[in-house]
Coordinates of C-alpha atoms and ligand atoms in Angstrom, one line a residue:
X1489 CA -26.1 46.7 2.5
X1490 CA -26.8 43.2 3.7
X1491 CA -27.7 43.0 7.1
X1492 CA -26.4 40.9 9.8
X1493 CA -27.7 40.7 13.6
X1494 CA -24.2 39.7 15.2
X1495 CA -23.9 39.3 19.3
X1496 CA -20.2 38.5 19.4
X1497 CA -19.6 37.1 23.0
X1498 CA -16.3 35.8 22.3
X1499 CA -15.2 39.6 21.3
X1500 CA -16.6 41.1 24.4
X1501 CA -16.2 37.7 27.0
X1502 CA -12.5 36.6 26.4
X1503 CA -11.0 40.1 25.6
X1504 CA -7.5 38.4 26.0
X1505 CA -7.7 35.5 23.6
X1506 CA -7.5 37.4 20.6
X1507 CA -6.1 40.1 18.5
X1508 CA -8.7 42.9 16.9
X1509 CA -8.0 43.1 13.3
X1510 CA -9.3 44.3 9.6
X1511 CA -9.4 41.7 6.7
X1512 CA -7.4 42.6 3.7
X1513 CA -8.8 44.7 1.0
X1514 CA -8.6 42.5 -2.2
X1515 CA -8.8 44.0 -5.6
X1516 CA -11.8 42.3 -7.3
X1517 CA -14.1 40.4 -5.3
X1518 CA -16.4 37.9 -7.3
X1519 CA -18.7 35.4 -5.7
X1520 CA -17.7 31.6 -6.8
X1521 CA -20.4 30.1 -4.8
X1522 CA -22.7 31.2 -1.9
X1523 CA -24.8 28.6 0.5
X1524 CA -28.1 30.0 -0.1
X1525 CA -29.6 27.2 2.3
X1526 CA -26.9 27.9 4.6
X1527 CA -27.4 31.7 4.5
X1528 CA -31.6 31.2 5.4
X1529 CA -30.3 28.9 8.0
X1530 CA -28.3 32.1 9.4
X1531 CA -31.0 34.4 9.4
X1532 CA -29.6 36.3 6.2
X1533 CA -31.0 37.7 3.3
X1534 CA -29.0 35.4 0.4
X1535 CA -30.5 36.8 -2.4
X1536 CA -29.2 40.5 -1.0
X1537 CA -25.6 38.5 -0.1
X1538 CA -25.8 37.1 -3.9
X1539 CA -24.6 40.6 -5.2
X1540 CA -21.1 42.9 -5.3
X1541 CA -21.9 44.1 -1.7
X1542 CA -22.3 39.9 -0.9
X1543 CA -19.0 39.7 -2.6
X1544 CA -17.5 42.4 -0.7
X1545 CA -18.4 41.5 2.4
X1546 CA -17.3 37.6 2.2
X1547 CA -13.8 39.1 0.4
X1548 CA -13.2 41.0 3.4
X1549 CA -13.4 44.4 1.5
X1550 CA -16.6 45.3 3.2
X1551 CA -16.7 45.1 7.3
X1552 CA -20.8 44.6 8.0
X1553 CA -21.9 46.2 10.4
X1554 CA -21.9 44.9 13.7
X1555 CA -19.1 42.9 12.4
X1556 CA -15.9 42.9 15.3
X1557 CA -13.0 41.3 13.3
X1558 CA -10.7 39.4 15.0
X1559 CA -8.3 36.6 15.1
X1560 CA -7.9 34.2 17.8
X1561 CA -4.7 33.1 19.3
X1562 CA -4.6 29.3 20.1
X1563 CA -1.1 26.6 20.4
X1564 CA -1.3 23.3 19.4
X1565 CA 0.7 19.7 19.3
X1566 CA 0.9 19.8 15.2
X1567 CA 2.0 16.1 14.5
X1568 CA 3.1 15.3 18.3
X1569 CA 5.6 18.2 18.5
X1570 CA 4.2 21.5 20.9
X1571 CA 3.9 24.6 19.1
X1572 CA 3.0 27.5 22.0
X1573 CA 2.1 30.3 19.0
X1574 CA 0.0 29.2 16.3
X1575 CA -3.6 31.3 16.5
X1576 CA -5.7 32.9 13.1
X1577 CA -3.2 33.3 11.2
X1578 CA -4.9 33.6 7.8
X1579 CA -8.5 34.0 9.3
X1580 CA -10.8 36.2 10.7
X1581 CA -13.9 35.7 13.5
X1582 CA -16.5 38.1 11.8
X1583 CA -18.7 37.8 14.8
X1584 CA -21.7 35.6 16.0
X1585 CA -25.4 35.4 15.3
X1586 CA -28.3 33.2 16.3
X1587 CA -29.7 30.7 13.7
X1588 CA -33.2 30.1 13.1
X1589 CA -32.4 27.5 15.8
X1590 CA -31.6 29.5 18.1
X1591 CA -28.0 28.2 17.9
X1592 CA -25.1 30.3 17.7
X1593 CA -22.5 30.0 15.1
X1594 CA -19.5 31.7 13.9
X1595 CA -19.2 33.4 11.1
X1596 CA -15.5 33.6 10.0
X1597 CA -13.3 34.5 6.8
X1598 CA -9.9 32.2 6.1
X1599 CA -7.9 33.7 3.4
X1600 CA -8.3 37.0 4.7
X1601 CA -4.9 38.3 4.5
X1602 CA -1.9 38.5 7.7
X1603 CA -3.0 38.9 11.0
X1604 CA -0.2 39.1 14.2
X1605 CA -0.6 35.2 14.2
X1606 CA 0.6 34.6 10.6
X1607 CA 3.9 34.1 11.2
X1608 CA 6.0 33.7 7.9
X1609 CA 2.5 33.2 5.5
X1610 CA 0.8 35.2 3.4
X1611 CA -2.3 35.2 5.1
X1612 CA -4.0 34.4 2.0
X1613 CA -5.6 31.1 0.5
X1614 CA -5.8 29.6 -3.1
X1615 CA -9.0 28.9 -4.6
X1616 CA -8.1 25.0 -5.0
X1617 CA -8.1 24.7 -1.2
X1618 CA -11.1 27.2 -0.8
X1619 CA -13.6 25.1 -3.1
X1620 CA -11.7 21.8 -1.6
X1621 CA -13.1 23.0 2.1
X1622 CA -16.3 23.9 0.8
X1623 CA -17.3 20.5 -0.9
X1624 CA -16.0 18.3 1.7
X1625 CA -17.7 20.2 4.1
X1626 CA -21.1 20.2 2.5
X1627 CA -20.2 17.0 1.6
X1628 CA -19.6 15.6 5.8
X1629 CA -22.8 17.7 6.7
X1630 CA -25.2 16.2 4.3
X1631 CA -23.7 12.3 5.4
X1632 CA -24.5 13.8 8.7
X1633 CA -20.9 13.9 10.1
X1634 CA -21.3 17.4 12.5
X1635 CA -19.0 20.0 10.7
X1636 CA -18.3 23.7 9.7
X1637 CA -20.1 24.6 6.9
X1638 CA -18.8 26.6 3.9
X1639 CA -21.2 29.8 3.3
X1640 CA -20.0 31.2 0.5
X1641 CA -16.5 31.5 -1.6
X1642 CA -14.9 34.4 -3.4
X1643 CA -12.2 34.6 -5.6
X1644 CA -10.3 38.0 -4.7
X1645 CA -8.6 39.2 -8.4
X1646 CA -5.6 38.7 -7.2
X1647 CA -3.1 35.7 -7.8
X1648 CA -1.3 34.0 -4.9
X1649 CA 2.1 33.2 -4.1
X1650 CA 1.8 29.3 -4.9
X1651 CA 2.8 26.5 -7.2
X1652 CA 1.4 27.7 -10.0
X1653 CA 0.4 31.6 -9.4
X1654 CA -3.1 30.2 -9.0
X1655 CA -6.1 32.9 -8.3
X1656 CA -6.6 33.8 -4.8
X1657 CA -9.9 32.9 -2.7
X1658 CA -11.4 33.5 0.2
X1659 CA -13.6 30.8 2.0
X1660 CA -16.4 32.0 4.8
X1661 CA -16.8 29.4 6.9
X1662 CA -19.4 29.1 9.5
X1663 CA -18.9 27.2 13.2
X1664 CA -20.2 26.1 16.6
X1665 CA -17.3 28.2 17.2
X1666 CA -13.5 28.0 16.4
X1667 CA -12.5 27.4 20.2
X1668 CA -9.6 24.3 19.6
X1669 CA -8.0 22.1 22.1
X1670 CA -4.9 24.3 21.1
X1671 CA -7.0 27.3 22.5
X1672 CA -6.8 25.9 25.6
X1673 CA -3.2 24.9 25.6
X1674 CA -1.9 28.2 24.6
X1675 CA -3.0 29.6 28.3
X1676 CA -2.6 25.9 30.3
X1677 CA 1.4 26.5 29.0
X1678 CA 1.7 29.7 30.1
X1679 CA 0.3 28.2 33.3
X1680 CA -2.6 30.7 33.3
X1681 CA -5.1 28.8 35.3
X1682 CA -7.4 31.6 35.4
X1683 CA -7.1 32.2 31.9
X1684 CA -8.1 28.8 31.3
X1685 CA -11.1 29.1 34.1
X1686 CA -12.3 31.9 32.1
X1687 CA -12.3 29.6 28.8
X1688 CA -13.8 26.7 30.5
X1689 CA -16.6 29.2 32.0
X1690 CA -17.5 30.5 27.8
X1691 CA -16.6 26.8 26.5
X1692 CA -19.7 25.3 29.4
X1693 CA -22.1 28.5 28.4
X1694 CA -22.2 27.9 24.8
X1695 CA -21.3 24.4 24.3
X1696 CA -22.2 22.4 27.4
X1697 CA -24.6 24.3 29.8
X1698 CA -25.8 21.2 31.5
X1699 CA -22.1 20.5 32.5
X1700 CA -22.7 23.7 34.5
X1701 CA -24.7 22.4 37.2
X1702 CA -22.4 19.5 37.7
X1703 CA -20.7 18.6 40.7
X1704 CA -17.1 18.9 39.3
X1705 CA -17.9 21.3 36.0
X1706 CA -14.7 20.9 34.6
X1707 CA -14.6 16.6 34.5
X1708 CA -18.0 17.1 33.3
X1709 CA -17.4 19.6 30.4
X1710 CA -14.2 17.2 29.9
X1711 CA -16.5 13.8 29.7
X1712 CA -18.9 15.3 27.5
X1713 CA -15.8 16.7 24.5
X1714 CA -14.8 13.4 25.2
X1715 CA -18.3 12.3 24.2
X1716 CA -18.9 14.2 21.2
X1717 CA -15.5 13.4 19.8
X1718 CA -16.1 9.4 20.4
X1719 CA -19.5 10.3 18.4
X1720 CA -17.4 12.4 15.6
X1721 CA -14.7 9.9 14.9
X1722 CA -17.3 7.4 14.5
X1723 CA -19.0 8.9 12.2
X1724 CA -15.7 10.0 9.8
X1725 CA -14.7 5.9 10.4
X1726 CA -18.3 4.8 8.9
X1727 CA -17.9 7.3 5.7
X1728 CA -14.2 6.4 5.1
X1729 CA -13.2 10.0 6.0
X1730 CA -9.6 10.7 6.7
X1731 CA -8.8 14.3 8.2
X1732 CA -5.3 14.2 7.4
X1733 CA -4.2 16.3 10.1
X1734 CA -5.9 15.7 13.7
X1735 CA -3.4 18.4 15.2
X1736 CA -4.7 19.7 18.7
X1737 CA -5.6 23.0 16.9
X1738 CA -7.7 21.4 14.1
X1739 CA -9.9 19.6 17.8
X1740 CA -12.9 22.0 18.2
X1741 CA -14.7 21.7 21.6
X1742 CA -18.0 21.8 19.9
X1743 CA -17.6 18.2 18.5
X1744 CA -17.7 19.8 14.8
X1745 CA -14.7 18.7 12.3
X1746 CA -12.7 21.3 11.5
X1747 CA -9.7 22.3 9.0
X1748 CA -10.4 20.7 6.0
X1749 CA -6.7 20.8 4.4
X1750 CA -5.2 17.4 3.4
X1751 CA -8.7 15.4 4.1
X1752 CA -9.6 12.6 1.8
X1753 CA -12.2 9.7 1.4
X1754 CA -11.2 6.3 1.5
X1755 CA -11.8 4.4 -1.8
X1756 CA -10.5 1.0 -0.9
X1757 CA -10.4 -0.3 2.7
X1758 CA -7.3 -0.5 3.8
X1759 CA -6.6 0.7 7.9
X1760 CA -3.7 1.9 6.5
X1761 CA -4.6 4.6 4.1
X1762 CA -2.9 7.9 4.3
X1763 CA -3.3 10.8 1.6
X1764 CA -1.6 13.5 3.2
X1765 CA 2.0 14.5 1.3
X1766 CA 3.3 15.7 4.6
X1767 CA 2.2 12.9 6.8
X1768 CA 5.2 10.7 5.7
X1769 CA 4.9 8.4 9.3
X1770 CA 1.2 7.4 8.7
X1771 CA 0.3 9.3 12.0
X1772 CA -3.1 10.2 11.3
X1773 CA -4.1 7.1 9.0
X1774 CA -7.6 6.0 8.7
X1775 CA -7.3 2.9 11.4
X1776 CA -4.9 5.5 13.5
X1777 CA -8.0 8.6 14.1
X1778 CA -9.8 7.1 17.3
X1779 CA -6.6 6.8 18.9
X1780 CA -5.2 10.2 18.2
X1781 CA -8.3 11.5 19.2
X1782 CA -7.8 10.2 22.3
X1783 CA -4.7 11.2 22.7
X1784 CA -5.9 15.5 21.9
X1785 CA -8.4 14.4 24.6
X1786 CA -5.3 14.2 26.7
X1787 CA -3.4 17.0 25.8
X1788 CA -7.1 18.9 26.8
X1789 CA -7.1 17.0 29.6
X1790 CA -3.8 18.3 31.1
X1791 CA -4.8 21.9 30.6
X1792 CA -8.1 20.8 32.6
X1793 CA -6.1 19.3 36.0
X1794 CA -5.4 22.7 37.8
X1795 CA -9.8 22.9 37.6
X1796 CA -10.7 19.2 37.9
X1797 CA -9.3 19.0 42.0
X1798 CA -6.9 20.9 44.0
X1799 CA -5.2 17.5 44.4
X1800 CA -3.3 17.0 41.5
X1801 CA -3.0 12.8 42.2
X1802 CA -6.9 13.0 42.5
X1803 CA -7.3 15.6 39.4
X1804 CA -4.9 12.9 37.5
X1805 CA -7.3 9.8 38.8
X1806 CA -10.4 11.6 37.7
X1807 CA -9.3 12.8 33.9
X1808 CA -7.8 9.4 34.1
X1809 CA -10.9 7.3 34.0
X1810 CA -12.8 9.6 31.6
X1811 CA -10.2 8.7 29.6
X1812 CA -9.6 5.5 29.6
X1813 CA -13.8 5.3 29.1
X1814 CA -12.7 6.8 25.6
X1815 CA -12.4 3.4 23.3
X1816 CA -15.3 1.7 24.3
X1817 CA -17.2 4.9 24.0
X1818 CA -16.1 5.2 20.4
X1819 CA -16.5 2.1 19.7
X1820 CA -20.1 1.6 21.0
X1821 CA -20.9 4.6 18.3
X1822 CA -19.0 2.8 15.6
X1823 CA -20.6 -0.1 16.3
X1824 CA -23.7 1.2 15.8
X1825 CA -23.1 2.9 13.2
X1826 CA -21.7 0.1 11.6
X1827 CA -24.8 -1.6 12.4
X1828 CA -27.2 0.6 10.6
X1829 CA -24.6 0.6 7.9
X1830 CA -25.3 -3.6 7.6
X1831 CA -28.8 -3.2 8.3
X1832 CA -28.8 -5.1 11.9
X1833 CA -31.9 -3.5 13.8
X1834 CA -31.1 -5.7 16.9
X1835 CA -27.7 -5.6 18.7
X1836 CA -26.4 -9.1 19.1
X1837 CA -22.8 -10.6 20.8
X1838 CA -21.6 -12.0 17.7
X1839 CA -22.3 -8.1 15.6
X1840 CA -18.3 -7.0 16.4
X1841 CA -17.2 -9.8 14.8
X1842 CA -19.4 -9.4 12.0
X1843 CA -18.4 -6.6 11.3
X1844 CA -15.0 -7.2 11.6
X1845 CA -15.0 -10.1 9.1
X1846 CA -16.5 -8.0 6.3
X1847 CA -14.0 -5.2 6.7
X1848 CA -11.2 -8.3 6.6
X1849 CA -13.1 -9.3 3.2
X1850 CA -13.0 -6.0 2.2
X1851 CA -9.1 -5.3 2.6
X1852 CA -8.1 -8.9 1.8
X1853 CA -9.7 -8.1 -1.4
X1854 CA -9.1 -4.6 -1.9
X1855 CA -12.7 -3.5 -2.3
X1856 CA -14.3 0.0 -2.8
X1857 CA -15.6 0.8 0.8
X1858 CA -18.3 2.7 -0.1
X1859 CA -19.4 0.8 -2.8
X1860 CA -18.9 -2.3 -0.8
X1861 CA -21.6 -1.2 1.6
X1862 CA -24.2 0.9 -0.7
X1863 CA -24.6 -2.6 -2.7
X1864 CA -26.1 -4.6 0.2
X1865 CA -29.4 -3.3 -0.3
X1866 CA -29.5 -4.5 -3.9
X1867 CA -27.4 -7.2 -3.6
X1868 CA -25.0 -6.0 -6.3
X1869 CA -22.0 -6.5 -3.5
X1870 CA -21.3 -9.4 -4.3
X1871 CA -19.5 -8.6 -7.6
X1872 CA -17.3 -6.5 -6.2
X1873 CA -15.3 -9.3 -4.8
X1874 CA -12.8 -10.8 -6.6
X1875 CA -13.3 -14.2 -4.7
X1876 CA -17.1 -14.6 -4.5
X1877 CA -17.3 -17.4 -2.4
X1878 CA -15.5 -15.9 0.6
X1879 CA -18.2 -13.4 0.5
X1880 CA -20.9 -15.8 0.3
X1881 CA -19.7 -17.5 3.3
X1882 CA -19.9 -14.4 5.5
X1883 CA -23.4 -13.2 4.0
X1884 CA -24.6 -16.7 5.0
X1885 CA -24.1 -15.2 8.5
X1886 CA -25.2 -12.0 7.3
X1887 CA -28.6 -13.0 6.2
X1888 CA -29.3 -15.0 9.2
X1889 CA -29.4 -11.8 11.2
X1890 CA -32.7 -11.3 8.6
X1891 CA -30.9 -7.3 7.6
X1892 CA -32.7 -4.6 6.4
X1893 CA -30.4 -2.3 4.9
X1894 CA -31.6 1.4 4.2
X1895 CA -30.2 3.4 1.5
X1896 CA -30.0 6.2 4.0
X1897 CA -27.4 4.5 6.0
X1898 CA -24.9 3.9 2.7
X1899 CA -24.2 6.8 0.2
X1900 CA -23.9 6.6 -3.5
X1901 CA -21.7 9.8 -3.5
X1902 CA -18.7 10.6 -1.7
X1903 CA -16.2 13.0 -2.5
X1904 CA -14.2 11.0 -5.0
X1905 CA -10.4 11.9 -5.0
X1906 CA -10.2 12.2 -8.8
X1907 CA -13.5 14.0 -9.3
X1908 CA -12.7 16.2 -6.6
X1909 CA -9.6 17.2 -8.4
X1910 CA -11.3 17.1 -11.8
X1911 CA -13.3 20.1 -9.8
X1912 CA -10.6 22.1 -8.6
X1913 CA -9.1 21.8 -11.6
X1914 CA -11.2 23.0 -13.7
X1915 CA -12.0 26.4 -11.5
X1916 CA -8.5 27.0 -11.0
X1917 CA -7.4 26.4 -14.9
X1918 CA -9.9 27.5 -16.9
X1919 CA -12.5 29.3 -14.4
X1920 CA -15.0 26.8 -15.2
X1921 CA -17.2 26.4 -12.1
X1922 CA -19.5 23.7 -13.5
X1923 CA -18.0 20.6 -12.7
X1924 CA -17.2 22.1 -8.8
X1925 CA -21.3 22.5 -9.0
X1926 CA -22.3 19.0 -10.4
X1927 CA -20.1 17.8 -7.9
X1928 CA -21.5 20.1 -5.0
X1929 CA -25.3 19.5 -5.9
X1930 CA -24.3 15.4 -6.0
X1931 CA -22.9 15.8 -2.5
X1932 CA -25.5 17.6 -1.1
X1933 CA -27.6 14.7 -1.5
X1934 CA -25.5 11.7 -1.1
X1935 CA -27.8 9.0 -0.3
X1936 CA -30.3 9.7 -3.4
X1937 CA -29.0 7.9 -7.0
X1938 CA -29.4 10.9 -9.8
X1939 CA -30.0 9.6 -13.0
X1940 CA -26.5 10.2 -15.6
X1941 CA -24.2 10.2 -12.6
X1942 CA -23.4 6.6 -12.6
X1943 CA -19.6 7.8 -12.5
X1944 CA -19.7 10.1 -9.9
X1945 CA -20.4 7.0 -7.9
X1946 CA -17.1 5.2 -8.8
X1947 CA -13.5 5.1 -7.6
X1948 CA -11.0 6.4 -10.0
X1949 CA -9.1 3.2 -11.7
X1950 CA -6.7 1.5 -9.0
X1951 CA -3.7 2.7 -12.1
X1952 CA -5.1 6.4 -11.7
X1953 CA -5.5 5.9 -7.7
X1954 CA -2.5 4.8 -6.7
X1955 CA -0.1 7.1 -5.3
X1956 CA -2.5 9.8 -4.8
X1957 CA -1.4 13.2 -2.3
X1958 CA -2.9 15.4 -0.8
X1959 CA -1.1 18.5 0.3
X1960 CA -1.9 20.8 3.3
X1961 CA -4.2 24.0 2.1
X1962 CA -1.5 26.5 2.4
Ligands
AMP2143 P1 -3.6 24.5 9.4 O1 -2.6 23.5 8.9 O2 -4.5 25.1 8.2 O3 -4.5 24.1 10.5 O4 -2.8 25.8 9.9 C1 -1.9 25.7 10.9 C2 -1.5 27.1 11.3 O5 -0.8 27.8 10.3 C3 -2.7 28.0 11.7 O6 -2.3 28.8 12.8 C4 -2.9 28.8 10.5 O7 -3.5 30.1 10.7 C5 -1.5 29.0 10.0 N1 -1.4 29.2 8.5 C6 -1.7 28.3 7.6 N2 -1.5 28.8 6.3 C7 -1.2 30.1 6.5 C8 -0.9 31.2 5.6 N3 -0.9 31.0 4.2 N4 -0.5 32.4 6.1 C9 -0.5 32.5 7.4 N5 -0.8 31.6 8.3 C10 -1.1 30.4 7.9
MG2144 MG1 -5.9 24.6 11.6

């Protein structure tokens, strides 16, 4: 049997934030597609893991050794409203092992089958979700957008209770760890300061150490999550990435992006976009993400206010400032991330507003984002505007800041909406797993042009784009 060297601290630290618990015994485990990279990465054996036993074990049928399933409980805000039970409730934490690193990550199952936290679901996922997770989050890792990572997926022999009877899946996902904003509000609203002491203490261990030694540990743990997540949303704003659903429970406190359900790339810029069928009020749109960020950063920061002083007015003043440090911390990434993304080496005054013009041209003319900013380096931008001479105007100003753009700043390849679905579809119709593959070995290197993949570099026709949903992994 495969062999894994787990140390699970979260199973034997925080012995009340989770429920022990056996995946779901499945009736035909096959593998669809394991991270061999990833699996090295971990310390495994892949070739051993690319076998039955591989397939048993990432199913759930087969508990490794040293494995201590469990799912966690965590609450959450899920589109502004509070829900105080929410937790794993189609997901398993497998345990924890050391990287080649020396990092710890989480090795977890979703898809699984019911835990106590699964409320009226099935416990179960679909394979279109379970390849969806896994290419968007190969996909943000190789763009260099921190992330859970998709290790392997299985498809279980059984079909699940969807749309469609399509086959069920299970995805093994790898973490920082799987601790959420919500994961702290779930004890903050019971009003379980200890509780939440006791989280804070594993949270600065394994995530923040040097917040430790800190003369208020808590507002320092809370200024650096506030830090990383400036960093994040950055990052997901210079790819055109829109998450879909920035609930408190899809926050990690690592900094990685988590939950890949209704997620979705940008093809034209517009602040506006939203892809998500369920998010009918536009509250997680692209332009919308920093600021609900910052607002999770304050549902974490209410949890926090028992630990920050003793003096609630002062703990209030203190979280306060942190976050109201929160925009111009984002948008000191963003800008330089938009910076590398014009090739400006220098930072100059005038660099917002240069950046601001060219994502006015870009929306006034409904341009292809990506596109838009890949073509600098060659110069083929320019045709992508409708009106060429409002373009030329602003590259005058451009130029004069004497750019050099980088490929590696500007991907070719993104997840494209309609090859994406292409993908899925093909798995999930006809059990075809080639064109999820193509697509997979594309995104893995997204700043490198492959020679016959012009298309997978293009937009889907505005007729074929328009209207297109996304719908929530469930
Ligand atoms: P998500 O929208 O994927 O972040 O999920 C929100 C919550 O619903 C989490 O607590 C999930 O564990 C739970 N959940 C989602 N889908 C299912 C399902 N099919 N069965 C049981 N629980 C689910
Ligand atoms: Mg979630």
């Amino acid at each position: 049997m495969p062999t894994f060297h787990f140390d699970n601290t979260y199973a034997r630290e925080l012995p009340d934030f989770y429920a022990p618990w056996q995946p779901a015994q499945v009736p035909q485990p096959a593998l669809v597609q394991l991270n061999h990279a990833l699996a090295t990465e971990l310390g495994l054996d892949a070739t051993a893991l690319d076998s039955p036993e591989g397939a048993a074990i990432f199913a759930g049928n087969t508990v490794p050794d040293g494995a201590e399933p469990l799912a966690q409980v965590y609450a959450g805000h899920q589109f502004g409203g509070y829900s105080p039970q929410l937790g794993d409730g189609r997901a398993l934490l497998l345990g924890e092992v050391i990287d080649v690193h020396g990092q710890r990550r989480d090795i977890a199952l979703k898809g699984s089958g019911r835990t106590p936290f699964s409320r009226g679901g099935d416990g179960k996922a679909a394979l279109g979700p379970v390849l969806r997770e896994y290419l968007m989050g190969e996909a943000m890792h190789a763009l260099g957008v921190p992330t859970t990572r998709a290790l392997a997926a299985v498809i279980t022999g059984e079909r699940v209770r969807r749309d469609g009877a399509p086959p069920g899946a299970v995805l093994a996902r790898v973490a920082a760890s799987h601790i959420r904003v919500g994961t702290f509000q779930f004890f903050a609203a019971q009003g379980d300061t200890a509780k939440v002491q006791q989280l804070l203490d594993y949270v600065i261990a394994r995530h923040y150490p040097e917040a430790k030694d800190a003369a208020n540990p808590t507002l320092a743990l809370f200024q650096a999550v506030c830090e990383r997540q400036a960093a994040l949303v950055a990052r997901w704003m210079c790819v055109g990435f829109i998450h879909g659903v920035m609930n408190t429970d899809n926050m990690t406190l690592s900094g990685e992006t988590i939950d890949y359900g209704p997620c979705a790339f940008m093809d034209a810029y517009d602040p506006a976009t939203v892809f998500s069928s369920i998010d009918t009020q536009g509250r997680y749109a692209y332009a919308k993400q920093p600021g609900i960020a910052q607002w999770n950063l304050a549902r974490l920061a209410e949890t926090l206010l028992p630990l920050v002083d003793a003096d609630s007015d002062r703990a209030v003043a203190l979280v306060t400032e942190v976050l109201e440090a929160f925009p111009a911390r984002y948008q000191q990434h963003w800008l330089d991330g938009m910076r590398r993304k014009l090739g400006l080496t220098t930072a100059q005054d005038g660099d917002l507003a240069l950046v601001n013009d060219f994502l006015a041209l870009l929306q006034a003319q409904a341009v292809d984002f990506t596109l838009a900013f890949r073509g600098l380096a060659d110069g083929s931008s320019r045709d992508l505007f409708a009106n060429r001479a409002d373009f030329d105007t602003w590259a005058v100003r451009w130029q004069a800041r004497q750019p050099v753009v980088s490929n590696q700043a500007n991907p070719v390849y993104i997840p494209r909406n309609h090859q994406v679905e292409a993908a899925l579809e093909a798995a999930v119709r006809r059990a075809d797993y080639a064109p999820f593959q193509r697509l997979l070995a594309l995104l893995q290197h997204p700043f490198d042009a492959q020679p016959d993949a012009a298309a997978y570099a293009l937009p889907a026709t505005p007729e074929a784009a328009a209207g297109y949903q996304t719908f929530c992994g469930t």
